[in-house]
Structures are given as C-alpha cells and as structure tokens.
mmCIF file of C-alpha atoms in Angstrom:
data_model
loop_
_atom_site.group_PDB
_atom_site.id
_atom_site.type_symbol
_atom_site.label_atom_id
_atom_site.label_comp_id
_atom_site.label_asym_id
_atom_site.label_seq_id
_atom_site.Cartn_x
_atom_site.Cartn_y
_atom_site.Cartn_z
ATOM 1 C CA MET A 174 46.546 104.153 35.250
ATOM 2 C CA THR A 175 45.201 107.538 34.202
ATOM 3 C CA LYS A 176 43.096 109.805 36.375
ATOM 4 C CA LEU A 177 40.151 109.385 34.016
ATOM 5 C CA VAL A 178 40.218 105.598 34.393
ATOM 6 C CA MET A 179 40.479 105.917 38.174
ATOM 7 C CA LEU A 180 37.549 108.342 38.276
ATOM 8 C CA THR A 181 35.503 106.085 36.017
ATOM 9 C CA ARG A 182 36.140 103.094 38.268
ATOM 10 C CA LEU A 183 35.216 105.139 41.320
ATOM 11 C CA GLY A 184 32.051 106.346 39.602
ATOM 12 C CA ALA A 185 31.106 102.798 38.615
ATOM 13 C CA TRP A 186 31.465 101.459 42.146
ATOM 14 C CA LEU A 187 29.610 104.440 43.616
ATOM 15 C CA ALA A 188 26.812 103.742 41.119
ATOM 16 C CA VAL A 189 26.751 100.083 42.210
ATOM 17 C CA LEU A 190 26.516 101.197 45.838
ATOM 18 C CA THR A 191 23.690 103.579 44.926
ATOM 19 C CA ILE A 192 21.738 100.795 43.223
ATOM 20 C CA ILE A 193 22.211 98.533 46.231
ATOM 21 C CA VAL A 194 20.973 101.203 48.634
ATOM 22 C CA LEU A 195 17.999 102.154 46.447
ATOM 23 C CA SER A 196 17.117 98.487 46.019
ATOM 24 C CA VAL A 197 16.861 97.745 49.721
ATOM 25 C CA VAL A 198 14.908 100.790 50.908
ATOM 26 C CA PRO A 199 11.139 100.397 51.332
ATOM 27 C CA GLY A 200 9.061 101.095 48.219
ATOM 28 C CA ASN A 201 7.704 104.451 49.407
ATOM 29 C CA MET A 202 11.256 105.805 49.919
ATOM 30 C CA ARG A 203 12.607 104.904 46.475
ATOM 31 C CA PRO A 204 12.594 107.640 43.828
ATOM 32 C CA HIS A 205 10.937 106.871 40.495
ATOM 33 C CA ALA A 206 12.931 108.642 37.775
ATOM 34 C CA LEU A 207 11.548 107.177 34.550
ATOM 35 C CA GLY A 208 8.098 106.082 35.677
ATOM 36 C CA ASN A 209 8.613 102.459 34.632
ATOM 37 C CA ASP A 210 10.602 99.995 36.714
ATOM 38 C CA TYR A 211 11.940 98.175 33.662
ATOM 39 C CA TYR A 212 13.276 101.371 32.083
ATOM 40 C CA GLU A 213 14.884 102.316 35.377
ATOM 41 C CA HIS A 214 16.511 98.889 35.751
ATOM 42 C CA PHE A 215 17.830 98.973 32.185
ATOM 43 C CA ALA A 216 19.148 102.555 32.419
ATOM 44 C CA ALA A 217 20.844 102.076 35.796
ATOM 45 C CA TYR A 218 22.606 98.865 34.838
ATOM 46 C CA PHE A 219 23.444 100.206 31.352
ATOM 47 C CA ILE A 220 25.227 103.150 32.946
ATOM 48 C CA ILE A 221 27.108 100.918 35.379
ATOM 49 C CA GLY A 222 28.048 98.448 32.643
ATOM 50 C CA SER A 223 29.333 101.302 30.495
ATOM 51 C CA LEU A 224 31.373 102.772 33.335
ATOM 52 C CA LEU A 225 32.873 99.392 34.205
ATOM 53 C CA ALA A 226 33.736 98.715 30.550
ATOM 54 C CA PHE A 227 35.449 102.082 30.333
ATOM 55 C CA GLY A 228 37.341 101.560 33.592
ATOM 56 C CA TYR A 229 38.330 97.915 33.156
ATOM 57 C CA LEU A 230 39.852 97.176 29.766
ATOM 58 C CA ARG A 231 40.928 93.530 29.878
ATOM 59 C CA PRO A 232 38.569 90.895 28.450
ATOM 60 C CA MET A 233 38.489 88.879 31.690
ATOM 61 C CA GLN A 234 37.666 92.030 33.649
ATOM 62 C CA LEU A 235 34.806 92.770 31.253
ATOM 63 C CA LEU A 236 33.450 89.244 31.566
ATOM 64 C CA SER A 237 33.750 89.380 35.348
ATOM 65 C CA SER A 238 31.951 92.719 35.424
ATOM 66 C CA GLY A 239 29.035 91.341 33.430
ATOM 67 C CA VAL A 240 28.750 88.214 35.560
ATOM 68 C CA LEU A 241 29.024 90.157 38.832
ATOM 69 C CA LEU A 242 26.377 92.658 37.727
ATOM 70 C CA ALA A 243 24.037 89.790 36.832
ATOM 71 C CA ILE A 244 24.635 88.190 40.243
ATOM 72 C CA CYS A 245 24.075 91.557 41.915
ATOM 73 C CA ALA A 246 20.778 92.074 40.056
ATOM 74 C CA ALA A 247 19.561 88.576 40.954
ATOM 75 C CA SER A 248 20.557 88.990 44.594
ATOM 76 C CA LEU A 249 18.823 92.338 44.902
ATOM 77 C CA GLU A 250 15.634 90.991 43.324
ATOM 78 C CA PHE A 251 15.731 88.109 45.810
ATOM 79 C CA VAL A 252 16.274 90.432 48.795
ATOM 80 C CA GLN A 253 13.315 92.566 47.716
ATOM 81 C CA LEU A 254 10.995 89.675 48.579
ATOM 82 C CA TRP A 255 11.328 90.712 52.243
ATOM 83 C CA ILE A 256 11.256 94.493 51.881
ATOM 84 C CA PRO A 257 7.890 96.201 52.541
ATOM 85 C CA GLY A 258 6.395 97.896 49.503
ATOM 86 C CA ARG A 259 8.808 96.224 47.070
ATOM 87 C CA THR A 260 8.124 93.547 44.516
ATOM 88 C CA SER A 261 10.527 91.066 43.048
ATOM 89 C CA ASN A 262 10.212 89.575 39.580
ATOM 90 C CA VAL A 263 12.222 87.845 36.918
ATOM 91 C CA GLY A 264 11.514 90.689 34.491
ATOM 92 C CA GLY A 265 13.377 93.161 36.700
ATOM 93 C CA PHE A 266 16.355 90.847 36.884
ATOM 94 C CA ALA A 267 16.339 90.181 33.134
ATOM 95 C CA THR A 268 16.054 93.873 32.288
ATOM 96 C CA ALA A 269 18.923 94.748 34.625
ATOM 97 C CA MET A 270 21.120 91.976 33.263
ATOM 98 C CA VAL A 271 20.447 92.954 29.644
ATOM 99 C CA GLY A 272 21.148 96.603 30.482
ATOM 100 C CA ALA A 273 24.492 95.708 32.061
ATOM 101 C CA TRP A 274 25.602 93.527 29.145
ATOM 102 C CA VAL A 275 24.456 96.068 26.535
ATOM 103 C CA GLY A 276 26.360 98.799 28.392
ATOM 104 C CA LEU A 277 29.501 96.675 28.398
ATOM 105 C CA LEU A 278 29.070 95.770 24.745
ATOM 106 C CA VAL A 279 28.482 99.343 23.554
ATOM 107 C CA ILE A 280 31.719 100.563 25.114
ATOM 108 C CA VAL A 281 33.702 97.591 23.787
ATOM 109 C CA VAL A 282 32.353 98.160 20.252
ATOM 110 C CA LEU A 283 33.058 101.891 20.419
ATOM 111 C CA ARG A 284 36.566 101.235 21.720
ATOM 112 C CA ARG A 285 37.278 98.730 18.917
ATOM 113 C CA ALA A 286 35.951 101.129 16.284
ATOM 114 C CA HIS A 287 38.076 103.925 17.728
ATOM 115 C CA GLU A 288 41.208 101.743 17.715
ATOM 116 C CA ARG A 289 40.653 100.711 14.100
ATOM 117 C CA LYS A 290 40.110 104.309 13.040
ATOM 118 C CA PHE A 291 43.513 105.308 14.355
ATOM 119 C CA ALA A 292 45.206 102.147 13.112
ATOM 120 C CA VAL A 293 43.982 102.770 9.574
ATOM 121 C CA SER A 294 44.863 106.468 9.630
ATOM 122 C CA TYR A 295 48.567 105.765 10.226
ATOM 123 C CA LYS A 296 49.018 103.608 7.139
#
C-alpha cells in the first residue's frame, strides 16, 4: 500500500469523525460554511465518498463505503432529534447519501478513464 493511499484513508476517516462531531454538537456551536444545510451535507459527504473511493479500490470496498456512509447519515439525522437547536429531516439524509454516492462514482469513473487512457496508449 502506498503512502498516498494510506494518507487518503486516514483523511477519509478523520473527515467521517469530523462530520460525526459536528453533527452532534448543539446548533449554535456548529459552523455554517456554505449557508445552506443541503449544500453542506452534499459537499461533506461528496468529499468523504471521494476520499474513500480513492483509498479503497476493490468493488466490494466501494459498495461497503457507500452503504456505511448512508447508514451514518441516517443515524446522525436520527440522533439530531434529541440535540438542542438541531433539526432532523429526510432531505438532509437524502442529500448526504447522494453526495456520498456521487463522490464514489466520480472517482471510479475518473479511475476507469485513466486506466483506459494508458491501456490504449501502449498499443
């Protein structure tokens, strides 16, 4: 395993930990980076999905990453029902799940395109 893959995996899991922490703090303590909760959900999970897709190459690992991120998003939305100043909704979950799967898909597509480019250039 290369250092870059190890660093990417570490970065992905640190990002997951960051999302968990920011999801369980009271609403007045959470930073608002993009001004819209849906944009923030999509961007955060897109970044994590991309990092996981870059760090875990096997198809089963990619599928597991997507499923686990969806479960994580649903769990965090559920937990927010009991956190003061936080709201929980299906839209937040859906946006996070779509962001994670799009992040995974973008990296897979880019990887496949990159592999084909080099495969064709050697012929």
